[in-house]
Amino acid sequence: MELFLDILVAILLILGCLMSLIAGIGLLTFPDMLTRMHAATKPQVLGFLLIFAGLVIYLRSWAVIPVLALAWGMQLLTAPVSAHMIGRSGYRTKHAAKETLFSDELSLVVNRVNGAPPTGATPMSKAEAPEDK
Amino acid sequence: MLDIVIWICGIMLGLGAIACLIRVAKGPSILDRVLALDVMLLIISAALCLEMVLHKHTDYLLFVVAACMLGFIGSVTVSRFVSDQRNA
């Protein structure tokens, strides 16, 4: 039983750390901010869950579960919020490369709110431009 | 057996941290850097957990919780700043 639990701990820790390595590789190799966001969220939830599970099983104590559940739940609550904020400001500041998007549904709303686009806010025409050529 | 596992995990975390640092150094926009530093903070928390496994203590649990909250506050603040800077 002890050996089984130790092997389980080893597998969980290696998988959890592998998520961090995958996030680093993705951050280096992906070409765009939005795709890098996709890579960066890998260790936030799944990687932490695996590492925390490995830690709890290795320590063999119920007492650390509430603290780690607090940390993981905090991560679960805040990761979508921060990803949303980063994506939103990236879209607003043209840091996100919109030429690589297949469909840009937010541009419909932005154009409708802005009315006639006065200040060069024409993401829809930009998105359709490659198809016209 | 656990020593080998800790070594493997440490090497993977180190490679991930180096990749994040390279992205921070040459990221084209500030949002890329924020994203990379967020991942960096997660790697630091994972390393704290790994150290707790290695020495079998629970001293760093609160540091892990604090690191989670710190990453959230940092990325939200910077992205807020970037949005406001364009509207101004």
PDB file of C-alpha atoms in Angstrom:
ATOM      1  CA  MET A   1       0.000   0.000   0.000  1.00  0.00           C
ATOM      2  CA  GLU A   2       2.801   2.389   0.914  1.00  0.00           C
ATOM      3  CA  LEU A   3       4.625   1.596  -2.297  1.00  0.00           C
ATOM      4  CA  PHE A   4       1.462   2.107  -4.296  1.00  0.00           C
ATOM      5  CA  LEU A   5       0.894   5.506  -2.703  1.00  0.00           C
ATOM      6  CA  ASP A   6       4.495   6.539  -3.334  1.00  0.00           C
ATOM      7  CA  ILE A   7       4.232   5.577  -6.978  1.00  0.00           C
ATOM      8  CA  LEU A   8       0.981   7.536  -7.194  1.00  0.00           C
ATOM      9  CA  VAL A   9       2.726  10.573  -5.666  1.00  0.00           C
ATOM     10  CA  ALA A  10       5.544  10.280  -8.178  1.00  0.00           C
ATOM     11  CA  ILE A  11       3.169  10.092 -11.126  1.00  0.00           C
ATOM     12  CA  LEU A  12       1.109  13.048  -9.897  1.00  0.00           C
ATOM     13  CA  LEU A  13       4.166  15.233  -9.283  1.00  0.00           C
ATOM     14  CA  ILE A  14       5.733  14.442 -12.635  1.00  0.00           C
ATOM     15  CA  LEU A  15       2.495  15.132 -14.491  1.00  0.00           C
ATOM     16  CA  GLY A  16       2.001  18.388 -12.585  1.00  0.00           C
ATOM     17  CA  CYS A  17       5.501  19.603 -13.345  1.00  0.00           C
ATOM     18  CA  LEU A  18       5.099  18.508 -16.949  1.00  0.00           C
ATOM     19  CA  MET A  19       2.253  21.014 -17.209  1.00  0.00           C
ATOM     20  CA  SER A  20       4.653  23.806 -16.245  1.00  0.00           C
ATOM     21  CA  LEU A  21       7.144  22.628 -18.854  1.00  0.00           C
ATOM     22  CA  ILE A  22       4.390  22.529 -21.474  1.00  0.00           C
ATOM     23  CA  ALA A  23       3.370  26.070 -20.533  1.00  0.00           C
ATOM     24  CA  GLY A  24       6.961  27.272 -20.919  1.00  0.00           C
ATOM     25  CA  ILE A  25       7.369  25.610 -24.309  1.00  0.00           C
ATOM     26  CA  GLY A  26       4.052  27.007 -25.451  1.00  0.00           C
ATOM     27  CA  LEU A  27       4.974  30.495 -24.288  1.00  0.00           C
ATOM     28  CA  LEU A  28       8.155  30.290 -26.318  1.00  0.00           C
ATOM     29  CA  THR A  29       6.863  28.790 -29.525  1.00  0.00           C
ATOM     30  CA  PHE A  30       3.358  30.094 -30.069  1.00  0.00           C
ATOM     31  CA  PRO A  31       3.249  33.081 -32.404  1.00  0.00           C
ATOM     32  CA  ASP A  32       0.468  35.173 -30.934  1.00  0.00           C
ATOM     33  CA  MET A  33      -0.692  36.596 -27.612  1.00  0.00           C
ATOM     34  CA  LEU A  34      -4.027  34.766 -27.672  1.00  0.00           C
ATOM     35  CA  THR A  35      -2.428  31.413 -28.402  1.00  0.00           C
ATOM     36  CA  ARG A  36       0.137  32.090 -25.679  1.00  0.00           C
ATOM     37  CA  MET A  37      -2.745  32.661 -23.279  1.00  0.00           C
ATOM     38  CA  HIS A  38      -4.024  29.216 -24.198  1.00  0.00           C
ATOM     39  CA  ALA A  39      -0.663  27.714 -23.312  1.00  0.00           C
ATOM     40  CA  ALA A  40      -0.243  29.702 -20.111  1.00  0.00           C
ATOM     41  CA  THR A  41      -3.440  28.398 -18.531  1.00  0.00           C
ATOM     42  CA  LYS A  42      -2.276  24.792 -18.535  1.00  0.00           C
ATOM     43  CA  PRO A  43      -0.496  24.816 -15.131  1.00  0.00           C
ATOM     44  CA  GLN A  44      -3.001  27.124 -13.495  1.00  0.00           C
ATOM     45  CA  VAL A  45      -5.732  24.595 -12.786  1.00  0.00           C
ATOM     46  CA  LEU A  46      -4.721  21.103 -13.863  1.00  0.00           C
ATOM     47  CA  GLY A  47      -1.066  21.388 -12.928  1.00  0.00           C
ATOM     48  CA  PHE A  48      -1.887  22.764  -9.504  1.00  0.00           C
ATOM     49  CA  LEU A  49      -4.506  20.089  -8.918  1.00  0.00           C
ATOM     50  CA  LEU A  50      -2.013  17.334  -9.717  1.00  0.00           C
ATOM     51  CA  ILE A  51       0.777  18.825  -7.598  1.00  0.00           C
ATOM     52  CA  PHE A  52      -1.536  19.494  -4.651  1.00  0.00           C
ATOM     53  CA  ALA A  53      -2.931  15.967  -4.845  1.00  0.00           C
ATOM     54  CA  GLY A  54       0.593  14.606  -4.853  1.00  0.00           C
ATOM     55  CA  LEU A  55       1.531  16.733  -1.862  1.00  0.00           C
ATOM     56  CA  VAL A  56      -1.532  15.703   0.158  1.00  0.00           C
ATOM     57  CA  ILE A  57      -1.042  12.035  -0.590  1.00  0.00           C
ATOM     58  CA  TYR A  58       2.634  12.244   0.266  1.00  0.00           C
ATOM     59  CA  LEU A  59       2.089  14.049   3.574  1.00  0.00           C
ATOM     60  CA  ARG A  60      -0.753  11.585   4.426  1.00  0.00           C
ATOM     61  CA  SER A  61      -2.584  14.221   6.469  1.00  0.00           C
ATOM     62  CA  TRP A  62      -6.111  15.552   6.192  1.00  0.00           C
ATOM     63  CA  ALA A  63      -5.143  18.857   7.805  1.00  0.00           C
ATOM     64  CA  VAL A  64      -3.453  20.353   4.769  1.00  0.00           C
ATOM     65  CA  ILE A  65      -6.425  19.748   2.506  1.00  0.00           C
ATOM     66  CA  PRO A  66      -8.389  22.912   3.482  1.00  0.00           C
ATOM     67  CA  VAL A  67      -5.432  25.216   2.853  1.00  0.00           C
ATOM     68  CA  LEU A  68      -4.605  23.632  -0.471  1.00  0.00           C
ATOM     69  CA  ALA A  69      -8.289  23.614  -1.405  1.00  0.00           C
ATOM     70  CA  LEU A  70      -8.335  27.341  -0.625  1.00  0.00           C
ATOM     71  CA  ALA A  71      -5.332  27.931  -2.882  1.00  0.00           C
ATOM     72  CA  TRP A  72      -6.746  25.797  -5.664  1.00  0.00           C
ATOM     73  CA  GLY A  73     -10.221  27.307  -5.396  1.00  0.00           C
ATOM     74  CA  MET A  74      -8.694  30.773  -5.495  1.00  0.00           C
ATOM     75  CA  GLN A  75      -6.848  29.782  -8.629  1.00  0.00           C
ATOM     76  CA  LEU A  76     -10.030  28.351 -10.104  1.00  0.00           C
ATOM     77  CA  LEU A  77     -11.904  31.587  -9.411  1.00  0.00           C
ATOM     78  CA  THR A  78      -9.247  34.060 -10.456  1.00  0.00           C
ATOM     79  CA  ALA A  79      -7.740  32.388 -13.524  1.00  0.00           C
ATOM     80  CA  PRO A  80     -10.749  33.093 -15.782  1.00  0.00           C
ATOM     81  CA  VAL A  81     -10.986  36.668 -14.518  1.00  0.00           C
ATOM     82  CA  SER A  82      -7.360  37.510 -15.193  1.00  0.00           C
ATOM     83  CA  ALA A  83      -7.434  35.719 -18.562  1.00  0.00           C
ATOM     84  CA  HIS A  84     -10.522  37.709 -19.482  1.00  0.00           C
ATOM     85  CA  MET A  85      -8.886  40.977 -18.459  1.00  0.00           C
ATOM     86  CA  ILE A  86      -5.700  40.230 -20.398  1.00  0.00           C
ATOM     87  CA  GLY A  87      -7.616  39.178 -23.496  1.00  0.00           C
ATOM     88  CA  ARG A  88      -9.888  42.188 -23.284  1.00  0.00           C
ATOM     89  CA  SER A  89      -7.093  44.716 -22.999  1.00  0.00           C
ATOM     90  CA  GLY A  90      -5.168  42.882 -25.708  1.00  0.00           C
ATOM     91  CA  TYR A  91      -8.143  43.184 -28.032  1.00  0.00           C
ATOM     92  CA  ARG A  92      -8.642  46.832 -27.182  1.00  0.00           C
ATOM     93  CA  THR A  93      -5.016  47.808 -27.618  1.00  0.00           C
ATOM     94  CA  LYS A  94      -4.446  45.843 -30.854  1.00  0.00           C
ATOM     95  CA  HIS A  95      -1.837  43.691 -29.167  1.00  0.00           C
ATOM     96  CA  ALA A  96      -3.762  40.618 -30.271  1.00  0.00           C
ATOM     97  CA  ALA A  97      -3.097  39.846 -33.919  1.00  0.00           C
ATOM     98  CA  LYS A  98      -6.605  39.880 -35.347  1.00  0.00           C
ATOM     99  CA  GLU A  99      -5.457  38.802 -38.791  1.00  0.00           C
ATOM    100  CA  THR A 100      -4.999  35.279 -37.483  1.00  0.00           C
ATOM    101  CA  LEU A 101      -8.553  34.917 -36.192  1.00  0.00           C
ATOM    102  CA  PHE A 102     -11.012  32.786 -38.102  1.00  0.00           C
ATOM    103  CA  SER A 103     -14.050  34.622 -36.773  1.00  0.00           C
ATOM    104  CA  ASP A 104     -14.232  37.847 -34.797  1.00  0.00           C
ATOM    105  CA  GLU A 105     -17.646  38.069 -33.172  1.00  0.00           C
ATOM    106  CA  LEU A 106     -16.625  40.797 -30.758  1.00  0.00           C
ATOM    107  CA  SER A 107     -16.037  43.202 -33.628  1.00  0.00           C
ATOM    108  CA  LEU A 108     -19.769  43.185 -34.400  1.00  0.00           C
ATOM    109  CA  VAL A 109     -20.537  44.426 -30.894  1.00  0.00           C
ATOM    110  CA  VAL A 110     -17.686  46.915 -30.911  1.00  0.00           C
ATOM    111  CA  ASN A 111     -18.798  48.358 -34.231  1.00  0.00           C
ATOM    112  CA  ARG A 112     -22.398  48.580 -33.085  1.00  0.00           C
ATOM    113  CA  VAL A 113     -21.458  50.348 -29.851  1.00  0.00           C
ATOM    114  CA  ASN A 114     -19.115  52.725 -31.609  1.00  0.00           C
ATOM    115  CA  GLY A 115     -21.686  53.514 -34.300  1.00  0.00           C
ATOM    116  CA  ALA A 116     -19.907  54.648 -37.397  1.00  0.00           C
ATOM    117  CA  PRO A 117     -16.275  53.862 -36.684  1.00  0.00           C
ATOM    118  CA  PRO A 118     -14.657  57.278 -36.411  1.00  0.00           C
ATOM    119  CA  THR A 119     -11.268  56.559 -34.904  1.00  0.00           C
ATOM    120  CA  GLY A 120      -9.981  53.820 -37.113  1.00  0.00           C
ATOM    121  CA  ALA A 121     -11.879  51.153 -35.185  1.00  0.00           C
ATOM    122  CA  THR A 122     -12.546  48.875 -38.123  1.00  0.00           C
ATOM    123  CA  PRO A 123     -11.710  45.365 -36.988  1.00  0.00           C
ATOM    124  CA  MET A 124     -14.465  43.859 -39.143  1.00  0.00           C
ATOM    125  CA  SER A 125     -13.137  45.191 -42.403  1.00  0.00           C
ATOM    126  CA  LYS A 126      -9.662  44.194 -41.292  1.00  0.00           C
ATOM    127  CA  ALA A 127     -10.864  40.685 -40.599  1.00  0.00           C
ATOM    128  CA  GLU A 128     -12.528  40.423 -43.985  1.00  0.00           C
ATOM    129  CA  ALA A 129      -9.694  41.953 -45.927  1.00  0.00           C
ATOM    130  CA  PRO A 130      -7.667  38.749 -46.478  1.00  0.00           C
ATOM    131  CA  GLU A 131     -10.713  36.992 -47.930  1.00  0.00           C
ATOM    132  CA  ASP A 132     -11.320  39.746 -50.461  1.00  0.00           C
ATOM    133  CA  LYS A 133      -7.848  39.565 -51.876  1.00  0.00           C
TER     134      LYS A 133
ATOM    135  CA  MET B   1      12.952   6.635  -5.679  1.00  0.00           C
ATOM    136  CA  LEU B   2      11.556   9.966  -4.617  1.00  0.00           C
ATOM    137  CA  ASP B   3      14.918  11.664  -5.093  1.00  0.00           C
ATOM    138  CA  ILE B   4      14.872  10.800  -8.778  1.00  0.00           C
ATOM    139  CA  VAL B   5      11.302  12.062  -9.080  1.00  0.00           C
ATOM    140  CA  ILE B   6      12.217  15.350  -7.414  1.00  0.00           C
ATOM    141  CA  TRP B   7      15.171  15.724  -9.777  1.00  0.00           C
ATOM    142  CA  ILE B   8      12.998  15.121 -12.828  1.00  0.00           C
ATOM    143  CA  CYS B   9      10.348  17.543 -11.601  1.00  0.00           C
ATOM    144  CA  GLY B  10      12.958  20.167 -10.744  1.00  0.00           C
ATOM    145  CA  ILE B  11      14.521  19.945 -14.181  1.00  0.00           C
ATOM    146  CA  MET B  12      11.125  20.310 -15.834  1.00  0.00           C
ATOM    147  CA  LEU B  13      10.244  23.299 -13.663  1.00  0.00           C
ATOM    148  CA  GLY B  14      13.624  24.879 -14.354  1.00  0.00           C
ATOM    149  CA  LEU B  15      13.225  24.517 -18.117  1.00  0.00           C
ATOM    150  CA  GLY B  16       9.745  26.003 -17.891  1.00  0.00           C
ATOM    151  CA  ALA B  17      11.065  28.919 -15.848  1.00  0.00           C
ATOM    152  CA  ILE B  18      13.860  29.565 -18.344  1.00  0.00           C
ATOM    153  CA  ALA B  19      11.329  29.572 -21.187  1.00  0.00           C
ATOM    154  CA  CYS B  20       9.170  32.052 -19.261  1.00  0.00           C
ATOM    155  CA  LEU B  21      12.176  34.301 -18.656  1.00  0.00           C
ATOM    156  CA  ILE B  22      13.067  34.281 -22.355  1.00  0.00           C
ATOM    157  CA  ARG B  23       9.487  35.252 -23.164  1.00  0.00           C
ATOM    158  CA  VAL B  24       9.616  38.027 -20.566  1.00  0.00           C
ATOM    159  CA  ALA B  25      12.842  39.321 -22.096  1.00  0.00           C
ATOM    160  CA  LYS B  26      11.687  39.403 -25.712  1.00  0.00           C
ATOM    161  CA  GLY B  27       7.898  39.553 -25.441  1.00  0.00           C
ATOM    162  CA  PRO B  28       6.600  42.038 -27.983  1.00  0.00           C
ATOM    163  CA  SER B  29       3.929  43.532 -25.761  1.00  0.00           C
ATOM    164  CA  ILE B  30       3.508  44.100 -22.048  1.00  0.00           C
ATOM    165  CA  LEU B  31       0.647  41.598 -21.949  1.00  0.00           C
ATOM    166  CA  ASP B  32       2.962  38.809 -23.073  1.00  0.00           C
ATOM    167  CA  ARG B  33       5.288  39.702 -20.243  1.00  0.00           C
ATOM    168  CA  VAL B  34       2.458  39.686 -17.713  1.00  0.00           C
ATOM    169  CA  LEU B  35       1.353  36.294 -18.950  1.00  0.00           C
ATOM    170  CA  ALA B  36       4.868  34.895 -18.716  1.00  0.00           C
ATOM    171  CA  LEU B  37       5.361  36.300 -15.216  1.00  0.00           C
ATOM    172  CA  ASP B  38       2.055  34.746 -14.158  1.00  0.00           C
ATOM    173  CA  VAL B  39       3.307  31.356 -15.297  1.00  0.00           C
ATOM    174  CA  MET B  40       6.586  32.090 -13.526  1.00  0.00           C
ATOM    175  CA  LEU B  41       4.737  32.626 -10.248  1.00  0.00           C
ATOM    176  CA  LEU B  42       2.891  29.332 -10.750  1.00  0.00           C
ATOM    177  CA  ILE B  43       6.221  27.606 -11.298  1.00  0.00           C
ATOM    178  CA  ILE B  44       7.521  29.129  -8.062  1.00  0.00           C
ATOM    179  CA  SER B  45       4.483  27.815  -6.165  1.00  0.00           C
ATOM    180  CA  ALA B  46       4.980  24.393  -7.702  1.00  0.00           C
ATOM    181  CA  ALA B  47       8.617  24.499  -6.608  1.00  0.00           C
ATOM    182  CA  LEU B  48       7.501  25.343  -3.058  1.00  0.00           C
ATOM    183  CA  CYS B  49       5.197  22.306  -3.098  1.00  0.00           C
ATOM    184  CA  LEU B  50       8.069  20.205  -4.411  1.00  0.00           C
ATOM    185  CA  GLU B  51      10.300  21.386  -1.596  1.00  0.00           C
ATOM    186  CA  MET B  52       7.596  20.487   0.922  1.00  0.00           C
ATOM    187  CA  VAL B  53       7.524  16.986  -0.542  1.00  0.00           C
ATOM    188  CA  LEU B  54      11.317  16.758  -0.409  1.00  0.00           C
ATOM    189  CA  HIS B  55      11.715  17.748   3.233  1.00  0.00           C
ATOM    190  CA  LYS B  56       8.290  16.565   4.389  1.00  0.00           C
ATOM    191  CA  HIS B  57       7.065  19.689   6.157  1.00  0.00           C
ATOM    192  CA  THR B  58       4.163  22.101   5.704  1.00  0.00           C
ATOM    193  CA  ASP B  59       5.806  25.453   6.350  1.00  0.00           C
ATOM    194  CA  TYR B  60       5.244  26.890   2.883  1.00  0.00           C
ATOM    195  CA  LEU B  61       1.501  26.293   2.531  1.00  0.00           C
ATOM    196  CA  LEU B  62       0.609  29.917   3.189  1.00  0.00           C
ATOM    197  CA  PHE B  63       3.259  31.098   0.739  1.00  0.00           C
ATOM    198  CA  VAL B  64       1.534  29.015  -1.930  1.00  0.00           C
ATOM    199  CA  VAL B  65      -1.822  30.645  -1.144  1.00  0.00           C
ATOM    200  CA  ALA B  66      -0.221  34.104  -1.151  1.00  0.00           C
ATOM    201  CA  ALA B  67       1.464  33.424  -4.496  1.00  0.00           C
ATOM    202  CA  CYS B  68      -1.896  32.510  -6.044  1.00  0.00           C
ATOM    203  CA  MET B  69      -3.486  35.776  -4.911  1.00  0.00           C
ATOM    204  CA  LEU B  70      -0.428  37.815  -5.904  1.00  0.00           C
ATOM    205  CA  GLY B  71      -0.469  36.546  -9.474  1.00  0.00           C
ATOM    206  CA  PHE B  72      -4.140  37.405  -9.849  1.00  0.00           C
ATOM    207  CA  ILE B  73      -3.732  40.931  -8.484  1.00  0.00           C
ATOM    208  CA  GLY B  74      -0.671  41.592 -10.609  1.00  0.00           C
ATOM    209  CA  SER B  75      -2.120  40.485 -13.940  1.00  0.00           C
ATOM    210  CA  VAL B  76      -5.446  42.249 -13.380  1.00  0.00           C
ATOM    211  CA  THR B  77      -3.730  45.490 -12.376  1.00  0.00           C
ATOM    212  CA  VAL B  78      -1.398  45.548 -15.361  1.00  0.00           C
ATOM    213  CA  SER B  79      -4.106  44.711 -17.879  1.00  0.00           C
ATOM    214  CA  ARG B  80      -6.307  47.398 -16.354  1.00  0.00           C
ATOM    215  CA  PHE B  81      -3.463  49.873 -16.741  1.00  0.00           C
ATOM    216  CA  VAL B  82      -2.954  48.921 -20.374  1.00  0.00           C
ATOM    217  CA  SER B  83      -6.649  49.436 -21.159  1.00  0.00           C
ATOM    218  CA  ASP B  84      -6.780  52.821 -19.467  1.00  0.00           C
ATOM    219  CA  GLN B  85      -3.641  54.011 -21.151  1.00  0.00           C
ATOM    220  CA  ARG B  86      -5.199  53.620 -24.562  1.00  0.00           C
ATOM    221  CA  ASN B  87      -8.445  55.382 -23.686  1.00  0.00           C
ATOM    222  CA  ALA B  88      -6.651  58.369 -22.225  1.00  0.00           C
TER     223      ALA B  88
END
